[in-house]
Coordinates of C-alpha atoms in Angstrom, one line a residue:
M1 CA -36.4 12.0 -9.4
A2 CA -36.5 9.7 -6.6
T3 CA -40.0 9.1 -5.2
I4 CA -40.1 6.9 -2.0
A5 CA -43.3 4.2 -1.2
F6 CA -43.0 3.5 2.0
I7 CA -44.1 0.5 3.8
L8 CA -45.4 0.7 7.4
L9 CA -45.8 -2.3 9.3
C10 CA -47.5 -1.1 12.8
H11 CA -49.9 -2.3 15.5
K12 CA -50.7 0.6 17.8
D13 CA -51.2 4.0 18.0
P14 CA -53.3 4.5 15.2
D15 CA -53.4 8.6 15.9
A16 CA -49.6 8.7 15.6
I17 CA -49.9 6.5 12.3
I18 CA -52.4 8.9 10.6
Q19 CA -50.0 11.8 10.9
Q20 CA -47.2 9.7 9.7
A21 CA -48.8 9.2 6.9
Q22 CA -50.5 12.6 6.2
R23 CA -46.5 14.0 6.9
L24 CA -44.7 11.7 4.5
T25 CA -47.2 11.8 1.7
A26 CA -47.5 15.7 2.1
A27 CA -44.0 15.9 0.2
G28 CA -44.7 13.8 -2.5
D29 CA -44.3 10.4 -1.7
Y30 CA -46.3 7.3 -0.6
M31 CA -47.4 4.9 2.0
S32 CA -48.4 1.2 1.7
I33 CA -49.9 0.1 5.7
H34 CA -50.0 -3.2 7.3
F35 CA -51.7 -2.8 10.7
D36 CA -51.0 -6.1 12.6
G37 CA -54.0 -8.4 12.6
N38 CA -53.6 -9.0 16.3
A39 CA -54.2 -5.3 16.8
S40 CA -57.6 -3.7 17.3
S41 CA -60.2 -3.8 14.4
A42 CA -61.7 -0.4 15.6
D43 CA -58.0 1.2 15.6
Y44 CA -57.6 -0.4 12.1
E45 CA -60.9 0.9 10.8
K46 CA -60.0 4.7 12.0
I47 CA -56.9 4.7 10.3
R48 CA -58.3 3.5 7.1
A49 CA -61.2 6.4 7.7
A50 CA -58.6 9.0 8.2
L51 CA -56.5 8.1 5.1
K52 CA -59.3 6.8 2.8
D53 CA -59.3 10.5 0.9
N54 CA -55.7 10.6 0.8
S55 CA -54.3 8.7 -3.1
A56 CA -50.8 8.1 -1.7
V57 CA -51.7 5.9 1.0
T58 CA -52.8 2.2 0.1
F59 CA -53.1 -0.9 2.6
A60 CA -51.7 -4.1 2.3
H61 CA -54.4 -6.5 0.5
R62 CA -54.5 -8.8 3.4
R63 CA -53.8 -8.4 7.4
I64 CA -51.6 -10.7 9.0
K65 CA -51.2 -11.7 12.4
C66 CA -47.8 -11.2 13.3
G67 CA -45.2 -12.7 16.1
W68 CA -41.9 -12.1 16.7
G69 CA -39.4 -14.0 15.1
E70 CA -42.4 -15.8 13.1
W71 CA -42.2 -16.0 9.2
S72 CA -45.6 -13.9 9.4
L73 CA -43.5 -10.7 9.8
V74 CA -42.2 -11.0 6.1
Q75 CA -45.2 -12.6 4.4
A76 CA -47.2 -8.8 6.1
T77 CA -44.1 -6.9 4.3
L78 CA -44.8 -8.6 1.0
N79 CA -48.5 -7.9 1.4
A80 CA -47.7 -4.4 1.9
V81 CA -45.4 -4.4 -0.9
E82 CA -47.0 -6.2 -3.4
S83 CA -50.0 -3.0 -3.0
A84 CA -47.7 -0.7 -3.2
V85 CA -46.3 -2.0 -6.3
Q86 CA -49.9 -2.5 -7.8
A87 CA -50.8 1.3 -6.6
F88 CA -48.0 3.5 -6.8
P89 CA -46.5 3.0 -10.7
R90 CA -44.5 6.2 -10.2
A91 CA -42.8 5.2 -7.0
T92 CA -38.9 4.4 -7.7
H93 CA -37.8 3.1 -4.3
F94 CA -39.7 1.2 -1.5
M95 CA -38.3 1.8 2.2
M96 CA -39.4 -0.1 5.4
V97 CA -40.4 1.8 8.1
S98 CA -42.1 1.1 11.6
G99 CA -44.9 3.3 13.6
D100 CA -42.2 4.7 15.8
C101 CA -39.7 6.0 13.2
M102 CA -39.5 9.4 11.9
A103 CA -37.4 10.9 9.2
I104 CA -34.4 12.9 10.6
K105 CA -33.8 14.9 6.9
S106 CA -35.6 16.8 4.8
A107 CA -37.7 14.9 2.0
E108 CA -35.8 17.2 -0.4
Y109 CA -32.6 15.6 1.2
A110 CA -33.9 12.4 1.0
H111 CA -34.6 12.3 -2.5
E112 CA -31.0 14.1 -3.6
F113 CA -29.3 11.1 -1.5
L114 CA -31.4 8.4 -3.5
D115 CA -31.0 9.9 -6.8
A116 CA -27.1 10.2 -6.1
E117 CA -26.7 6.5 -6.6
S118 CA -28.3 3.4 -7.9
C119 CA -28.1 0.9 -5.5
D120 CA -30.0 -1.0 -2.9
Y121 CA -29.6 0.1 1.0
I122 CA -30.0 -3.4 3.0
E123 CA -27.4 -5.0 5.9
S124 CA -26.4 -8.0 4.1
F125 CA -23.6 -9.9 5.8
D126 CA -22.6 -13.5 5.2
F127 CA -24.8 -15.9 8.3
F128 CA -22.1 -17.8 9.0
E129 CA -18.8 -16.0 8.4
S130 CA -20.0 -12.6 10.1
D131 CA -20.3 -12.4 14.0
W132 CA -24.0 -10.0 13.4
I133 CA -25.7 -12.8 15.6
K134 CA -24.2 -11.6 19.2
T135 CA -26.0 -14.0 21.1
G136 CA -28.5 -16.8 21.2
M137 CA -28.9 -19.7 18.3
K138 CA -27.3 -19.5 15.0
E139 CA -27.2 -22.2 12.5
D140 CA -30.3 -23.9 14.5
R141 CA -32.4 -20.8 13.1
L142 CA -31.8 -22.1 9.6
V143 CA -31.3 -25.8 9.4
Y144 CA -34.1 -27.2 11.9
R145 CA -37.8 -26.3 11.2
H146 CA -39.6 -24.1 13.5
Y147 CA -43.8 -23.7 13.8
L148 CA -44.2 -22.2 17.3
N149 CA -43.5 -18.8 18.6
E150 CA -40.4 -19.1 21.0
R151 CA -41.7 -16.1 23.4
N152 CA -45.7 -17.6 23.2
H153 CA -44.0 -21.3 24.0
K154 CA -40.6 -21.4 25.3
R155 CA -40.9 -25.1 26.4
L156 CA -42.5 -26.4 23.6
F157 CA -40.5 -24.0 21.3
Y158 CA -36.8 -25.7 22.7
G159 CA -38.6 -29.2 23.1
M160 CA -39.2 -29.4 19.2
L161 CA -35.7 -28.2 18.6
Q162 CA -34.0 -30.6 21.2
A163 CA -36.4 -33.3 19.4
Q164 CA -34.9 -32.6 15.9
R165 CA -31.7 -32.6 17.1
K166 CA -31.8 -35.9 18.8
L167 CA -33.6 -37.5 15.8
G168 CA -31.0 -36.0 13.2
L169 CA -33.6 -34.2 11.1
K170 CA -31.6 -31.0 9.9
R171 CA -32.6 -29.7 6.5
A172 CA -30.6 -28.4 3.6
I173 CA -30.3 -24.9 2.8
P174 CA -31.2 -24.4 -0.9
E175 CA -28.2 -24.9 -2.6
D176 CA -28.1 -21.7 -4.8
L177 CA -27.9 -19.5 -1.9
Q178 CA -25.7 -17.7 0.2
I179 CA -27.6 -17.2 3.5
M180 CA -27.3 -13.4 4.1
I181 CA -28.4 -11.2 7.5
G182 CA -28.9 -7.9 8.3
S183 CA -31.3 -5.5 9.7
Q184 CA -34.9 -5.3 8.7
W185 CA -34.8 -1.7 7.5
W186 CA -34.0 -1.6 4.5
C187 CA -34.5 0.9 1.1
L188 CA -34.8 -1.2 -2.3
R189 CA -35.2 0.6 -5.7
R190 CA -38.2 -0.8 -7.6
R191 CA -36.4 -3.0 -10.2
T192 CA -35.3 -4.8 -6.9
I193 CA -38.7 -5.3 -5.5
E194 CA -40.4 -6.7 -8.8
W195 CA -37.5 -9.2 -9.2
I196 CA -37.9 -10.3 -5.7
L197 CA -41.9 -10.7 -6.0
D198 CA -40.9 -12.4 -9.7
F199 CA -38.7 -14.8 -7.1
T200 CA -41.2 -15.5 -4.5
R201 CA -43.3 -16.6 -7.2
Q202 CA -41.2 -19.1 -9.1
R203 CA -39.3 -20.6 -5.9
R204 CA -41.5 -21.9 -3.9
D205 CA -38.8 -24.4 -2.4
V206 CA -37.4 -21.0 -1.2
M207 CA -40.6 -19.9 0.3
R208 CA -41.0 -23.0 2.0
F209 CA -37.5 -22.9 3.6
F210 CA -37.9 -19.5 5.0
R211 CA -41.2 -19.8 6.2
R212 CA -40.1 -22.5 8.8
T213 CA -36.7 -20.2 9.4
W214 CA -36.7 -18.7 13.1
I215 CA -36.4 -14.7 12.4
P216 CA -36.2 -14.7 8.8
D217 CA -37.1 -10.8 8.9
E218 CA -33.3 -10.6 9.2
T219 CA -32.5 -13.0 6.6
F220 CA -35.3 -13.4 3.8
F221 CA -34.6 -9.9 1.9
Q222 CA -31.1 -10.0 3.0
T223 CA -30.5 -13.0 1.3
L224 CA -32.8 -12.3 -2.1
V225 CA -31.1 -9.2 -2.6
R226 CA -27.8 -10.8 -2.5
H227 CA -28.9 -13.6 -4.8
L228 CA -30.7 -11.4 -7.7
V229 CA -28.7 -7.8 -7.3
P230 CA -25.0 -7.6 -8.6
E231 CA -22.8 -6.9 -5.8
T232 CA -21.5 -3.3 -7.0
E233 CA -25.5 -2.1 -6.6
I234 CA -25.7 -3.1 -3.1
R235 CA -24.5 -0.8 -0.3
S236 CA -24.4 -2.9 3.3
R237 CA -25.9 -0.6 5.4
T238 CA -29.2 0.7 6.4
L239 CA -30.7 4.1 6.2
T240 CA -32.7 3.9 9.3
F241 CA -30.5 5.1 12.6
L242 CA -31.4 2.7 15.7
M243 CA -28.9 2.2 18.5
F244 CA -29.3 -0.6 21.2
S245 CA -28.5 -0.6 24.8
D246 CA -26.0 -2.8 26.7
Y247 CA -28.7 -4.9 27.6
G248 CA -30.0 -5.3 23.8
M249 CA -32.9 -2.8 23.9
P250 CA -33.5 -0.1 21.5
V251 CA -32.3 3.4 22.5
T252 CA -35.6 5.8 22.7
F253 CA -34.9 9.1 21.2
Y254 CA -36.6 12.2 23.3
N255 CA -37.1 16.0 22.8
D256 CA -33.4 16.6 23.5
H257 CA -31.8 14.6 20.8
Y258 CA -33.1 16.8 17.9
D259 CA -29.4 18.1 17.0
L260 CA -28.0 14.8 17.8
L261 CA -30.3 13.0 15.1
L262 CA -30.1 15.3 12.1
S263 CA -25.9 15.2 12.5
Q264 CA -26.4 11.3 11.6
D265 CA -25.8 9.7 8.6
F266 CA -29.5 8.4 8.0
L267 CA -32.7 9.3 6.6
F268 CA -35.1 7.9 9.5
A269 CA -34.3 7.3 13.1
R270 CA -36.0 4.4 15.5
K271 CA -37.4 4.8 18.2
I272 CA -39.2 8.0 18.7
S273 CA -40.6 8.4 22.0
P274 CA -44.6 8.4 21.9
E275 CA -44.4 11.2 24.7
A276 CA -41.7 13.5 22.6
Q277 CA -44.3 15.4 21.0
E278 CA -41.9 18.2 20.8
L279 CA -39.2 16.1 19.0
K280 CA -42.0 14.6 16.4
A281 CA -43.4 18.1 15.7
R282 CA -39.7 19.6 15.1
L283 CA -39.1 16.1 12.3
G284 CA -42.3 16.6 10.7
D285 CA -42.0 20.0 9.8
L286 CA -38.5 19.3 9.1
Y287 CA -39.2 16.7 6.2
A288 CA -41.6 19.4 4.3
A289 CA -38.6 22.2 4.5
Q290 CA -36.6 23.4 1.7
G291 CA -32.9 24.0 1.4
V292 CA -31.8 23.1 4.5
Q293 CA -28.3 22.2 4.9
F294 CA -27.5 19.4 7.0
K295 CA -23.8 18.9 8.8
V296 CA -23.5 15.2 9.0
S297 CA -20.8 14.2 11.7
N298 CA -22.3 10.5 12.7
E299 CA -20.9 10.7 16.0
G300 CA -24.3 9.4 17.6
R301 CA -23.4 5.6 18.5
S302 CA -19.7 6.8 20.2
L303 CA -21.6 9.8 21.8
Y304 CA -23.7 7.5 23.2
S305 CA -21.7 4.7 24.4
F306 CA -19.3 7.2 25.8
L307 CA -22.0 9.8 28.1
T308 CA -24.5 5.9 29.3
G309 CA -20.7 4.7 30.3
R310 CA -20.1 7.5 32.6
G311 CA -21.3 6.3 36.3
R312 CA -20.4 3.0 35.8
I313 CA -16.9 3.2 36.7
G314 CA -15.4 -0.3 38.7
R315 CA -18.1 -2.6 37.0
R316 CA -16.9 -2.7 33.8
F317 CA -14.4 -5.4 33.9
G318 CA -15.1 -7.8 36.6
M319 CA -12.6 -10.2 38.0
R320 CA -12.5 -13.7 35.9
F321 CA -12.7 -16.9 38.3
W322 CA -9.8 -18.3 36.3
E323 CA -7.3 -15.1 37.5
T324 CA -8.4 -15.0 40.6
E325 CA -5.3 -17.0 41.8
S326 CA -2.8 -16.1 39.1
T327 CA -0.1 -13.8 39.6
L328 CA 2.9 -12.1 38.0
G329 CA 5.5 -13.7 40.1
R330 CA 5.7 -12.5 43.4
E331 CA 9.6 -11.6 42.7
R332 CA 8.4 -9.0 39.7
E333 CA 7.7 -5.3 39.3
L334 CA 5.5 -4.1 36.8
L335 CA 5.8 -0.5 36.4
I336 CA 2.5 1.5 35.5
V337 CA 2.7 5.2 33.6
I338 CA -0.4 6.9 34.0
C339 CA -1.4 9.4 31.7
K340 CA -4.1 10.9 29.1
K341 CA -1.7 12.4 26.7
W342 CA -0.6 9.7 25.0
H343 CA 2.1 11.3 23.3
V344 CA 3.4 12.6 26.4
A345 CA 3.6 9.0 28.3
K346 CA 5.6 7.4 24.9
R347 CA 7.9 10.5 24.8
L348 CA 8.4 10.0 28.6
L349 CA 9.1 6.1 28.0
A350 CA 11.5 7.1 25.5
F351 CA 13.5 9.0 27.5
I352 CA 13.2 5.9 30.5
K353 CA 14.5 3.9 27.6
Q354 CA 17.6 5.4 26.8
K355 CA 18.9 6.0 30.8
T356 CA 17.5 2.6 31.9
D357 CA 17.9 -0.9 30.9
I358 CA 14.0 -1.4 32.0
P359 CA 11.9 -3.1 29.0
T360 CA 8.7 -0.8 27.7
I361 CA 5.8 -1.1 26.3
E362 CA 3.1 1.8 25.2
Y363 CA -0.8 1.7 25.3
L364 CA -0.8 -2.0 24.6
F365 CA -4.5 -2.1 26.5
N366 CA -5.5 0.7 24.8
E367 CA -4.1 0.9 21.1
E368 CA -4.6 -2.1 18.9
D369 CA -1.2 -1.4 16.8
T370 CA 0.8 -1.4 19.6
P371 CA 4.2 -3.3 18.8
L372 CA 4.2 -6.4 20.9
P373 CA 6.1 -10.0 20.1
D374 CA 4.1 -13.0 18.9
L375 CA 2.8 -14.8 21.9
G376 CA 0.7 -17.3 20.4
G377 CA -2.4 -15.1 19.6
I378 CA -3.0 -13.5 22.9
Q379 CA -1.9 -10.3 21.8
A380 CA -3.8 -10.2 18.7
S381 CA -6.7 -8.1 19.7
L382 CA -7.6 -5.5 22.2
P383 CA -10.6 -7.6 23.8
K384 CA -8.4 -10.8 23.9
R385 CA -5.9 -8.8 25.8
M386 CA -8.2 -7.4 28.1
R387 CA -9.3 -10.8 28.6
H388 CA -6.2 -12.6 29.4
Q389 CA -4.4 -9.3 31.1
R390 CA -2.5 -11.0 33.7
A391 CA -1.4 -14.3 31.3
L392 CA -0.6 -11.5 28.5
M393 CA 1.7 -9.6 31.4
R394 CA 3.5 -13.0 32.4
M395 CA 4.5 -14.0 28.8
L396 CA 5.6 -10.4 28.5
F397 CA 7.9 -10.9 31.4
D398 CA 9.2 -14.2 30.1
Y399 CA 9.8 -13.1 26.7
F400 CA 12.0 -10.2 27.9
A401 CA 13.7 -12.2 30.3
T402 CA 13.2 -9.5 33.0
D403 CA 11.8 -9.1 36.6
R404 CA 10.9 -5.1 35.7
L405 CA 8.2 -3.8 33.2
I406 CA 6.8 -0.5 32.3
I407 CA 3.7 -0.2 30.5
C408 CA 1.8 2.8 29.4
V409 CA -2.2 3.0 30.8
D410 CA -5.2 5.5 30.4
P411 CA -6.9 6.8 33.4
G412 CA -9.9 5.6 32.2
N413 CA -8.6 1.9 32.8
I414 CA -9.1 2.1 36.7
D415 CA -10.2 -1.3 36.9
L416 CA -7.1 -2.6 35.2
I417 CA -4.9 -0.7 37.5
R418 CA -6.5 -1.8 40.5
D419 CA -6.4 -5.5 39.3
F420 CA -2.7 -5.5 38.5
V421 CA -2.1 -3.5 42.0
G422 CA -3.9 -6.5 43.7
D423 CA -1.7 -9.0 42.3
R424 CA 0.9 -10.6 44.6
S425 CA 3.9 -9.1 42.6
V426 CA 4.9 -5.4 43.3
T427 CA 3.0 -2.5 41.3
R428 CA 4.4 1.0 41.1
L429 CA 2.5 3.7 39.7
L430 CA 3.2 7.4 38.0
E431 CA 0.3 9.2 36.9
V432 CA 1.5 12.4 34.5
E433 CA -0.7 14.6 35.2
C434 CA -1.1 17.2 32.1
Q435 CA -2.6 20.3 31.3
Y436 CA -5.5 20.1 28.8
D437 CA -6.8 23.1 26.4
D438 CA -9.6 22.9 24.4
D439 CA -7.7 22.2 21.3
F440 CA -6.5 18.8 22.7
L441 CA -9.9 17.9 24.0
V442 CA -11.4 18.2 20.5
G443 CA -8.4 16.3 19.1
H444 CA -8.9 13.8 21.6
A445 CA -12.8 13.4 21.2
M446 CA -11.7 12.9 17.3
R447 CA -9.4 10.5 17.8
I448 CA -11.9 8.3 20.2
G449 CA -14.9 8.5 17.8
L450 CA -17.2 10.9 20.0
A451 CA -17.1 13.8 17.3
G452 CA -16.0 14.4 13.7
E453 CA -15.1 17.2 11.4
H454 CA -18.6 18.2 10.9
T455 CA -19.8 18.2 14.7
S456 CA -21.6 21.5 15.5
D457 CA -20.5 24.0 17.8
E458 CA -23.6 23.7 19.8
T459 CA -22.4 20.0 20.3
W460 CA -19.2 21.0 21.2
E461 CA -20.2 23.4 23.9
R462 CA -22.1 20.5 25.2
L463 CA -19.3 17.8 24.7
L464 CA -16.1 19.5 25.9
P465 CA -17.1 20.1 29.4
T466 CA -18.0 16.4 30.2
I467 CA -14.8 15.3 28.5
R468 CA -12.9 17.9 30.9
Q469 CA -14.9 16.7 34.0
D470 CA -14.6 13.1 33.1
I471 CA -10.6 13.5 32.8
V472 CA -10.4 15.7 36.0
Y473 CA -12.4 12.7 37.3
E474 CA -10.6 9.6 36.4
G475 CA -7.4 11.7 37.9
D476 CA -9.5 12.0 41.5
V477 CA -10.3 8.3 41.3
I478 CA -6.9 7.1 40.8
R479 CA -5.8 9.5 43.6
D480 CA -8.6 8.7 45.9
S481 CA -7.8 5.2 45.6
E482 CA -4.6 5.7 47.8
F483 CA -2.6 3.2 46.1
E484 CA 0.8 1.7 47.4
N485 CA 3.7 2.7 45.9
Y486 CA 1.5 5.9 44.0
N487 CA 3.9 8.5 42.3
R488 CA 2.9 11.9 40.3
I489 CA 4.5 14.4 38.0
R490 CA 3.1 17.1 36.8
D491 CA 3.2 20.0 33.9
G492 CA 4.1 22.9 35.6
A493 CA 6.2 21.5 38.4
G494 CA 9.6 21.9 38.8
S495 CA 12.1 19.2 37.4
A496 CA 13.8 19.0 40.8
E497 CA 10.4 18.2 42.1
N498 CA 9.6 15.5 39.5
A499 CA 12.5 13.8 39.4
V500 CA 12.2 13.0 43.2
A501 CA 8.7 11.3 42.4
L502 CA 10.5 9.2 39.1
A503 CA 13.5 8.6 41.0
R504 CA 11.1 6.6 43.5
F505 CA 8.9 5.0 41.1
L506 CA 11.9 4.0 38.7
S507 CA 14.3 3.1 42.1
I508 CA 16.9 4.9 39.9
P509 CA 19.4 7.8 41.4
Q510 CA 18.0 11.1 41.7
D511 CA 20.6 12.7 39.3
Q512 CA 19.4 10.0 36.1
A513 CA 15.9 11.0 37.1
E514 CA 16.6 14.6 37.1
E515 CA 18.0 14.0 33.4
I516 CA 15.0 12.4 32.1
C517 CA 13.1 15.5 34.0
G518 CA 15.2 17.9 32.6
I519 CA 13.9 17.8 28.8
D520 CA 11.9 20.7 28.3
Y521 CA 9.7 19.4 25.7
L522 CA 8.7 16.4 28.1
F523 CA 5.3 17.9 28.2
S524 CA 4.7 19.6 25.1
D525 CA 1.9 19.1 22.7

């Protein structure tokens, strides 16, 4: 049966560390602690005194003064790992945790999870080919030598980097290594850990290389595991659930996140608020519990993005400076069908296509696989389409050799709608107002990744009213904007009433519009 030796890197809050060690070791697991050499010696002695009689706890054989982005973090980890390997010969797995991590599953579940498959869990993506690094330096982390901490000596840090660039002092990456990158929160088997320790003693060239690498805790273990372990035995993921805000800051969890955390496909979560005492107590009791069944739905990140995105309407897509003077063309008409039920809008477009000669395109700004002609790559992905929305539409007008074009847009894309309405061309809008029962809302939430098959009833009870109100809000925003050339057809209105709005939208005769609106299954689910 799996037995975990937790590798705890911490630097503050000794009481929380003591509690964490006692909770995790009470279930039969082990812990090796590295307490930052920069932190208070009194705090460190307090931790050692409180845990001195706990045989399942050991300490790194040497404390290191750690700095963010420095080799010191890796060295501190290695020191704690070496102590754990020596002190706990029965440990089968070694898992990195921090002082603000907590288990979100029971020990029983964690042990069964690790027993189910003989593999290592560590994010491991190609450093150069992947897009794991979103901002900041990339290649420069590796090919230049870094002696200072960027946060403490910013001017000197970048001054030395610039000097190395000018002098051409690039260094070679060890030839036999494929540099990988990923999260530092890994869980590795004992055999893998022993291989890594042997490697560090044998390959001094690699150790010298990583000592002068910037942020090596994101590359060192990730690279060595990929070098030493067969690919089939590596799962490129972390077992620690963590999220980041739009500003790149870790999301903190509080007392009311208990149910959300338990439903994620992870064993631990980071970061738990120091003030979330109720959450800590509940999670602590959970780790020691027996026979707990977990329904894993794994919708945490999508739920967070959805809920935090509310209230930001109107600020997600600012006008790009290169598009402020562009236009679709003064003589052109862009006809936009706005509908939350995409299948209804697509059905309407199919009927319009049968009765008119106006080219139609479905949800090109919402669905990646919307059929589009090859326009030189600008149509290749949703982000590209959104970045170059007016240029894309001009090219589509040209491709179809038309001055009139119909597209579908989700009502949540209010900024896109405003941008097109503000163009010098003529923009006509048709809102298709539907009725939404709970079954549709459930299906909608699952389609966009807000929920899954195992989402709990409690989560649905909180989520469905939010989604319903969000849809109502989107419709209110569109109507309150008082757009020129705005029209609306409604589920429940008579076909004659809807035909008036459709005829005005399409600039077609009333009888032709009635043929389209008279189809009795237009609004059917």
